[in-house]
PDB file of C-alpha atoms in Angstrom:
ATOM      1  CA  GLU L  19     218.867  65.518 157.790  1.00 82.00           C
ATOM      2  CA  ASP L  20     215.793  63.700 159.091  1.00 87.00           C
ATOM      3  CA  LYS L  21     214.193  61.568 156.418  1.00 92.00           C
ATOM      4  CA  VAL L  22     211.067  59.431 156.040  1.00 95.00           C
ATOM      5  CA  VAL L  23     210.719  57.402 152.843  1.00 96.00           C
ATOM      6  CA  GLN L  24     207.638  55.501 151.756  1.00 97.00           C
ATOM      7  CA  SER L  25     207.299  52.822 149.120  1.00 97.00           C
ATOM      8  CA  PRO L  26     205.803  52.184 146.739  1.00 97.00           C
ATOM      9  CA  LEU L  27     204.809  55.690 145.697  1.00 95.00           C
ATOM     10  CA  SER L  28     201.682  54.315 144.073  1.00 96.00           C
ATOM     11  CA  LEU L  29     199.890  51.001 143.971  1.00 96.00           C
ATOM     12  CA  VAL L  30     196.905  49.749 141.985  1.00 97.00           C
ATOM     13  CA  VAL L  31     195.082  46.619 143.116  1.00 97.00           C
ATOM     14  CA  HIS L  32     191.693  44.945 142.820  1.00 97.00           C
ATOM     15  CA  GLU L  33     189.150  44.493 145.553  1.00 97.00           C
ATOM     16  CA  GLY L  34     190.011  41.577 147.789  1.00 97.00           C
ATOM     17  CA  ASP L  35     193.765  41.897 147.344  1.00 97.00           C
ATOM     18  CA  THR L  36     196.110  42.316 150.308  1.00 97.00           C
ATOM     19  CA  VAL L  37     198.585  45.197 150.224  1.00 98.00           C
ATOM     20  CA  THR L  38     201.681  46.065 152.224  1.00 98.00           C
ATOM     21  CA  LEU L  39     202.885  49.647 152.424  1.00 98.00           C
ATOM     22  CA  ASN L  40     206.398  50.420 153.590  1.00 98.00           C
ATOM     23  CA  CYS L  41     207.901  53.257 155.574  1.00 98.00           C
ATOM     24  CA  SER L  42     211.575  53.616 156.434  1.00 98.00           C
ATOM     25  CA  TYR L  43     213.088  56.414 158.455  1.00 97.00           C
ATOM     26  CA  GLU L  44     216.345  58.029 159.440  1.00 95.00           C
ATOM     27  CA  VAL L  45     215.781  60.523 162.228  1.00 90.00           C
ATOM     28  CA  THR L  46     217.523  61.581 165.401  1.00 87.00           C
ATOM     29  CA  ASN L  47     215.910  60.802 168.749  1.00 86.00           C
ATOM     30  CA  PHE L  48     213.048  58.714 167.394  1.00 90.00           C
ATOM     31  CA  ARG L  49     209.954  58.670 169.583  1.00 88.00           C
ATOM     32  CA  SER L  50     207.020  57.383 167.541  1.00 90.00           C
ATOM     33  CA  LEU L  51     205.793  56.480 164.072  1.00 94.00           C
ATOM     34  CA  LEU L  52     202.315  57.313 162.885  1.00 94.00           C
ATOM     35  CA  TRP L  53     200.178  56.266 159.928  1.00 96.00           C
ATOM     36  CA  TYR L  54     197.502  58.500 158.446  1.00 95.00           C
ATOM     37  CA  LYS L  55     194.939  58.003 155.669  1.00 96.00           C
ATOM     38  CA  GLN L  56     194.230  60.996 153.423  1.00 94.00           C
ATOM     39  CA  GLU L  57     191.216  60.735 151.166  1.00 91.00           C
ATOM     40  CA  LYS L  58     190.356  64.282 150.181  1.00 81.00           C
ATOM     41  CA  LYS L  59     191.929  66.861 152.403  1.00 78.00           C
ATOM     42  CA  ALA L  60     192.264  66.069 156.106  1.00 87.00           C
ATOM     43  CA  PRO L  61     194.597  63.181 156.990  1.00 91.00           C
ATOM     44  CA  THR L  62     192.853  60.897 159.459  1.00 93.00           C
ATOM     45  CA  PHE L  63     194.810  59.091 162.141  1.00 92.00           C
ATOM     46  CA  LEU L  64     195.228  55.320 161.850  1.00 95.00           C
ATOM     47  CA  PHE L  65     197.974  54.109 164.190  1.00 93.00           C
ATOM     48  CA  MET L  66     200.759  55.284 166.441  1.00 92.00           C
ATOM     49  CA  LEU L  67     203.641  52.887 167.088  1.00 94.00           C
ATOM     50  CA  THR L  68     206.357  53.332 169.677  1.00 91.00           C
ATOM     51  CA  SER L  69     207.595  49.807 170.438  1.00 89.00           C
ATOM     52  CA  SER L  70     209.127  47.220 168.151  1.00 92.00           C
ATOM     53  CA  GLY L  71     207.307  44.017 167.346  1.00 90.00           C
ATOM     54  CA  ILE L  72     203.908  44.930 168.747  1.00 90.00           C
ATOM     55  CA  GLU L  73     201.269  44.762 166.054  1.00 92.00           C
ATOM     56  CA  LYS L  74     198.458  47.251 166.113  1.00 94.00           C
ATOM     57  CA  LYS L  75     195.194  46.221 164.440  1.00 95.00           C
ATOM     58  CA  SER L  76     192.026  47.949 163.441  1.00 95.00           C
ATOM     59  CA  GLY L  77     189.666  45.861 161.370  1.00 96.00           C
ATOM     60  CA  ARG L  78     191.393  44.954 158.127  1.00 97.00           C
ATOM     61  CA  LEU L  79     194.334  47.257 158.822  1.00 98.00           C
ATOM     62  CA  SER L  80     197.389  46.370 160.848  1.00 97.00           C
ATOM     63  CA  SER L  81     200.810  47.849 161.388  1.00 97.00           C
ATOM     64  CA  ILE L  82     204.085  46.952 163.021  1.00 96.00           C
ATOM     65  CA  LEU L  83     207.339  48.747 163.786  1.00 96.00           C
ATOM     66  CA  ASP L  84     210.934  47.522 163.656  1.00 95.00           C
ATOM     67  CA  LYS L  85     213.154  49.996 165.525  1.00 91.00           C
ATOM     68  CA  LYS L  86     216.296  48.030 164.811  1.00 93.00           C
ATOM     69  CA  GLU L  87     215.860  48.085 161.041  1.00 93.00           C
ATOM     70  CA  LEU L  88     214.124  51.493 161.157  1.00 95.00           C
ATOM     71  CA  PHE L  89     210.957  50.702 159.270  1.00 95.00           C
ATOM     72  CA  SER L  90     207.266  50.070 159.589  1.00 97.00           C
ATOM     73  CA  ILE L  91     204.692  48.343 157.422  1.00 98.00           C
ATOM     74  CA  LEU L  92     200.993  48.939 157.041  1.00 98.00           C
ATOM     75  CA  ASN L  93     198.961  45.951 155.887  1.00 98.00           C
ATOM     76  CA  ILE L  94     195.481  46.101 154.451  1.00 98.00           C
ATOM     77  CA  THR L  95     193.718  42.789 153.869  1.00 98.00           C
ATOM     78  CA  ALA L  96     190.670  42.165 151.674  1.00 97.00           C
ATOM     79  CA  THR L  97     190.944  45.650 150.171  1.00 98.00           C
ATOM     80  CA  GLN L  98     187.822  47.610 149.264  1.00 97.00           C
ATOM     81  CA  THR L  99     187.315  50.563 146.940  1.00 97.00           C
ATOM     82  CA  GLY L 100     186.894  52.716 150.044  1.00 96.00           C
ATOM     83  CA  ASP L 101     190.502  52.022 150.936  1.00 97.00           C
ATOM     84  CA  SER L 102     191.597  54.125 147.960  1.00 97.00           C
ATOM     85  CA  ALA L 103     193.526  57.026 149.447  1.00 97.00           C
ATOM     86  CA  ILE L 104     196.978  58.411 150.122  1.00 95.00           C
ATOM     87  CA  TYR L 105     198.603  56.696 153.091  1.00 97.00           C
ATOM     88  CA  LEU L 106     201.037  58.901 154.968  1.00 96.00           C
ATOM     89  CA  CYS L 107     203.745  57.808 157.371  1.00 96.00           C
ATOM     90  CA  ALA L 108     205.140  60.299 159.898  1.00 94.00           C
ATOM     91  CA  VAL L 109     207.796  60.194 162.622  1.00 93.00           C
ATOM     92  CA  GLY L 110     207.814  62.090 165.902  1.00 89.00           C
ATOM     93  CA  GLN L 111     211.055  62.907 167.689  1.00 86.00           C
ATOM     94  CA  ASN L 112     212.373  63.847 171.101  1.00 78.00           C
ATOM     95  CA  ALA L 113     214.677  66.824 171.344  1.00 69.00           C
ATOM     96  CA  GLY L 114     217.087  67.417 174.216  1.00 58.00           C
ATOM     97  CA  GLY L 115     215.147  65.231 176.614  1.00 52.00           C
ATOM     98  CA  THR L 116     211.953  67.212 176.183  1.00 53.00           C
ATOM     99  CA  SER L 117     209.095  66.361 173.915  1.00 53.00           C
ATOM    100  CA  TYR L 118     209.104  67.925 170.497  1.00 68.00           C
ATOM    101  CA  GLY L 119     205.912  68.316 168.548  1.00 73.00           C
ATOM    102  CA  LYS L 120     206.940  68.328 164.920  1.00 79.00           C
ATOM    103  CA  LEU L 121     206.135  65.315 162.753  1.00 88.00           C
ATOM    104  CA  THR L 122     208.300  64.519 159.733  1.00 91.00           C
ATOM    105  CA  PHE L 123     206.195  63.048 156.938  1.00 93.00           C
ATOM    106  CA  GLY L 124     207.025  60.736 154.075  1.00 95.00           C
ATOM    107  CA  GLN L 125     205.812  61.542 150.590  1.00 94.00           C
ATOM    108  CA  GLY L 126     202.900  59.127 150.842  1.00 95.00           C
ATOM    109  CA  THR L 127     201.710  56.045 148.966  1.00 96.00           C
ATOM    110  CA  ILE L 128     198.762  56.498 146.609  1.00 95.00           C
ATOM    111  CA  LEU L 129     196.602  53.368 146.807  1.00 97.00           C
ATOM    112  CA  THR L 130     193.942  52.762 144.177  1.00 97.00           C
ATOM    113  CA  VAL L 131     191.568  49.846 144.627  1.00 98.00           C
ATOM    114  CA  HIS L 132     189.544  48.869 141.562  1.00 96.00           C
ATOM    115  CA  PRO L 133     186.236  46.990 141.863  1.00 95.00           C
TER     116      PRO L 133
ATOM    117  CA  GLY O   9     183.542  71.925 167.827  1.00 52.00           C
ATOM    118  CA  ALA O  10     184.107  68.263 167.202  1.00 77.00           C
ATOM    119  CA  GLY O  11     187.173  68.644 165.042  1.00 91.00           C
ATOM    120  CA  VAL O  12     189.737  71.071 163.722  1.00 95.00           C
ATOM    121  CA  SER O  13     188.208  73.647 161.426  1.00 95.00           C
ATOM    122  CA  GLN O  14     189.934  75.875 158.893  1.00 97.00           C
ATOM    123  CA  SER O  15     188.835  78.788 156.799  1.00 96.00           C
ATOM    124  CA  PRO O  16     188.586  79.598 154.027  1.00 97.00           C
ATOM    125  CA  SER O  17     188.470  76.201 152.347  1.00 95.00           C
ATOM    126  CA  ASN O  18     189.754  77.713 149.121  1.00 96.00           C
ATOM    127  CA  LYS O  19     191.585  80.952 148.450  1.00 97.00           C
ATOM    128  CA  VAL O  20     192.615  82.341 145.089  1.00 97.00           C
ATOM    129  CA  THR O  21     194.818  85.396 145.152  1.00 97.00           C
ATOM    130  CA  GLU O  22     197.061  87.399 142.884  1.00 97.00           C
ATOM    131  CA  LYS O  23     200.797  87.346 143.178  1.00 96.00           C
ATOM    132  CA  GLY O  24     202.006  90.001 145.591  1.00 97.00           C
ATOM    133  CA  LYS O  25     198.879  90.088 147.743  1.00 97.00           C
ATOM    134  CA  ASP O  26     198.792  89.113 151.425  1.00 98.00           C
ATOM    135  CA  VAL O  27     196.590  86.274 152.659  1.00 98.00           C
ATOM    136  CA  GLU O  28     195.420  85.112 156.073  1.00 98.00           C
ATOM    137  CA  LEU O  29     194.451  81.537 156.826  1.00 98.00           C
ATOM    138  CA  ARG O  30     192.572  80.636 159.982  1.00 97.00           C
ATOM    139  CA  CYS O  31     192.575  77.525 162.177  1.00 97.00           C
ATOM    140  CA  ASP O  32     190.297  76.608 165.074  1.00 96.00           C
ATOM    141  CA  PRO O  33     191.778  73.668 166.997  1.00 94.00           C
ATOM    142  CA  ILE O  34     189.901  71.037 168.951  1.00 93.00           C
ATOM    143  CA  SER O  35     188.739  72.444 172.267  1.00 90.00           C
ATOM    144  CA  GLY O  36     191.195  71.593 175.025  1.00 87.00           C
ATOM    145  CA  HIS O  37     194.117  70.904 172.704  1.00 89.00           C
ATOM    146  CA  THR O  38     197.114  72.950 173.766  1.00 87.00           C
ATOM    147  CA  ALA O  39     199.344  72.193 170.796  1.00 90.00           C
ATOM    148  CA  LEU O  40     198.663  73.543 167.301  1.00 93.00           C
ATOM    149  CA  TYR O  41     200.593  72.884 164.095  1.00 94.00           C
ATOM    150  CA  TRP O  42     200.714  74.243 160.571  1.00 96.00           C
ATOM    151  CA  TYR O  43     201.837  72.107 157.632  1.00 95.00           C
ATOM    152  CA  ARG O  44     201.950  72.688 153.893  1.00 96.00           C
ATOM    153  CA  GLN O  45     201.247  70.069 151.251  1.00 93.00           C
ATOM    154  CA  SER O  46     202.239  70.776 147.676  1.00 90.00           C
ATOM    155  CA  LEU O  47     200.778  68.748 144.831  1.00 81.00           C
ATOM    156  CA  GLY O  48     201.871  65.118 145.043  1.00 73.00           C
ATOM    157  CA  GLN O  49     204.042  65.734 148.092  1.00 77.00           C
ATOM    158  CA  GLY O  50     203.946  64.768 151.737  1.00 82.00           C
ATOM    159  CA  LEU O  51     203.327  67.289 154.475  1.00 90.00           C
ATOM    160  CA  GLU O  52     205.970  69.902 155.190  1.00 92.00           C
ATOM    161  CA  PHE O  53     206.127  71.220 158.752  1.00 92.00           C
ATOM    162  CA  LEU O  54     205.867  75.000 159.086  1.00 95.00           C
ATOM    163  CA  ILE O  55     205.340  76.027 162.721  1.00 93.00           C
ATOM    164  CA  TYR O  56     203.916  74.804 165.988  1.00 89.00           C
ATOM    165  CA  PHE O  57     202.579  76.365 169.163  1.00 90.00           C
ATOM    166  CA  GLN O  58     202.550  74.718 172.576  1.00 87.00           C
ATOM    167  CA  GLY O  59     200.663  76.513 175.313  1.00 82.00           C
ATOM    168  CA  ASN O  60     202.323  79.812 176.222  1.00 80.00           C
ATOM    169  CA  SER O  61     205.776  78.751 175.066  1.00 83.00           C
ATOM    170  CA  ALA O  62     207.531  80.504 172.239  1.00 84.00           C
ATOM    171  CA  PRO O  63     206.481  78.887 168.942  1.00 88.00           C
ATOM    172  CA  ASP O  64     208.824  76.683 166.960  1.00 87.00           C
ATOM    173  CA  LYS O  65     209.142  78.550 163.664  1.00 89.00           C
ATOM    174  CA  SER O  66     211.892  76.392 162.239  1.00 87.00           C
ATOM    175  CA  GLY O  67     209.830  75.208 159.267  1.00 90.00           C
ATOM    176  CA  LEU O  68     208.734  78.586 157.935  1.00 94.00           C
ATOM    177  CA  PRO O  69     210.201  78.850 154.408  1.00 93.00           C
ATOM    178  CA  SER O  70     210.779  82.613 154.393  1.00 94.00           C
ATOM    179  CA  ASP O  71     210.146  85.779 156.380  1.00 95.00           C
ATOM    180  CA  ARG O  72     207.016  86.343 154.314  1.00 97.00           C
ATOM    181  CA  PHE O  73     205.385  83.650 156.449  1.00 97.00           C
ATOM    182  CA  SER O  74     204.235  84.311 159.996  1.00 96.00           C
ATOM    183  CA  ALA O  75     201.707  82.873 162.394  1.00 96.00           C
ATOM    184  CA  GLU O  76     200.142  83.809 165.660  1.00 94.00           C
ATOM    185  CA  ARG O  77     197.904  82.132 168.139  1.00 93.00           C
ATOM    186  CA  THR O  78     195.671  84.335 170.214  1.00 83.00           C
ATOM    187  CA  GLY O  79     194.413  83.282 173.608  1.00 79.00           C
ATOM    188  CA  GLY O  80     195.883  79.830 173.237  1.00 75.00           C
ATOM    189  CA  SER O  81     193.196  78.827 170.768  1.00 89.00           C
ATOM    190  CA  VAL O  82     192.628  80.205 167.264  1.00 94.00           C
ATOM    191  CA  SER O  83     195.650  80.584 165.011  1.00 96.00           C
ATOM    192  CA  THR O  84     196.219  82.671 161.902  1.00 97.00           C
ATOM    193  CA  LEU O  85     198.885  81.935 159.292  1.00 97.00           C
ATOM    194  CA  THR O  86     199.782  85.006 157.254  1.00 97.00           C
ATOM    195  CA  ILE O  87     201.641  84.966 153.970  1.00 98.00           C
ATOM    196  CA  GLN O  88     202.792  88.362 152.749  1.00 98.00           C
ATOM    197  CA  ARG O  89     203.534  89.251 149.136  1.00 97.00           C
ATOM    198  CA  THR O  90     202.414  85.824 147.929  1.00 97.00           C
ATOM    199  CA  GLN O  91     204.359  84.052 145.201  1.00 97.00           C
ATOM    200  CA  GLN O  92     203.209  81.329 142.819  1.00 95.00           C
ATOM    201  CA  GLU O  93     205.331  78.758 144.651  1.00 94.00           C
ATOM    202  CA  ASP O  94     203.209  79.397 147.755  1.00 96.00           C
ATOM    203  CA  SER O  95     200.319  77.588 146.048  1.00 96.00           C
ATOM    204  CA  ALA O  96     199.560  74.518 148.150  1.00 96.00           C
ATOM    205  CA  VAL O  97     197.122  73.092 150.666  1.00 95.00           C
ATOM    206  CA  TYR O  98     197.778  74.501 154.121  1.00 97.00           C
ATOM    207  CA  LEU O  99     196.822  72.058 156.848  1.00 96.00           C
ATOM    208  CA  CYS O 100     196.374  72.792 160.523  1.00 96.00           C
ATOM    209  CA  ALA O 101     196.466  70.145 163.236  1.00 94.00           C
ATOM    210  CA  SER O 102     196.072  70.068 166.996  1.00 92.00           C
ATOM    211  CA  SER O 103     196.970  67.650 169.762  1.00 89.00           C
ATOM    212  CA  LEU O 104     196.458  67.433 173.488  1.00 85.00           C
ATOM    213  CA  ALA O 105     200.055  68.499 174.082  1.00 75.00           C
ATOM    214  CA  ALA O 106     203.165  68.406 171.967  1.00 63.00           C
ATOM    215  CA  GLY O 107     204.924  65.167 172.769  1.00 62.00           C
ATOM    216  CA  ASN O 108     202.535  63.915 175.451  1.00 56.00           C
ATOM    217  CA  THR O 109     200.713  62.428 172.563  1.00 61.00           C
ATOM    218  CA  ASP O 110     201.919  62.626 169.018  1.00 69.00           C
ATOM    219  CA  THR O 111     198.450  61.989 167.676  1.00 84.00           C
ATOM    220  CA  GLN O 112     197.706  65.114 165.731  1.00 89.00           C
ATOM    221  CA  TYR O 113     194.210  65.696 164.394  1.00 91.00           C
ATOM    222  CA  PHE O 114     194.028  67.535 161.129  1.00 93.00           C
ATOM    223  CA  GLY O 115     191.623  70.063 159.720  1.00 95.00           C
ATOM    224  CA  PRO O 116     190.352  69.940 156.122  1.00 94.00           C
ATOM    225  CA  GLY O 117     192.931  72.444 154.951  1.00 95.00           C
ATOM    226  CA  THR O 118     192.895  75.629 152.908  1.00 97.00           C
ATOM    227  CA  ARG O 119     193.768  75.286 149.248  1.00 96.00           C
ATOM    228  CA  LEU O 120     195.723  78.398 148.266  1.00 97.00           C
ATOM    229  CA  THR O 121     196.171  79.261 144.617  1.00 97.00           C
ATOM    230  CA  VAL O 122     198.413  82.177 143.703  1.00 97.00           C
ATOM    231  CA  LEU O 123     197.893  83.385 140.165  1.00 95.00           C
TER     232      LEU O 123
END
């Protein structure tokens, strides 16, 4: 069974702290790993990773994928209260040589940043 | 429109009633997805549509759930004879094409409460 596991499930920090969120996966025919931020309802896209060892950055957020060890991390430096959200990790797969649209999501990490 | 829209934003219904949830994808996106998010959980895949191909219904939890997509654009998710365990946020997403890009853009969701 395809599985995506995130850790920790919840995290409480203070503004200015740096956090690392983890995502490990066991899926067949891996194609890509995505990170989303969910504040109220709609998850918003952060990163898509397909290759090992290539860091993607956007401001204070960065992410990297390790396809050998089957995990990814999402780093947030100098956290702000606006970073408080649920961070979702999802994996896309290939099926039978053709593209397959479904994403398998982890359960999410709830990040709370206190002032 | 600029993003994925869903209606209604909230729906309260009585057990046993049928409900219809609507999704308008981003213009030009050929792939459309439905997910369900129960309280404190990650997203659970339900169904996806890609162009004129037969939909992938593998995630639908029972035959009470069905979805259609008319004219390759708007989609309706129907739940018949609702049960209390159907209470969740139902999220719709769209992408340019399933697999050509995994980046799925989500709507704000419909919160369904079955009393």
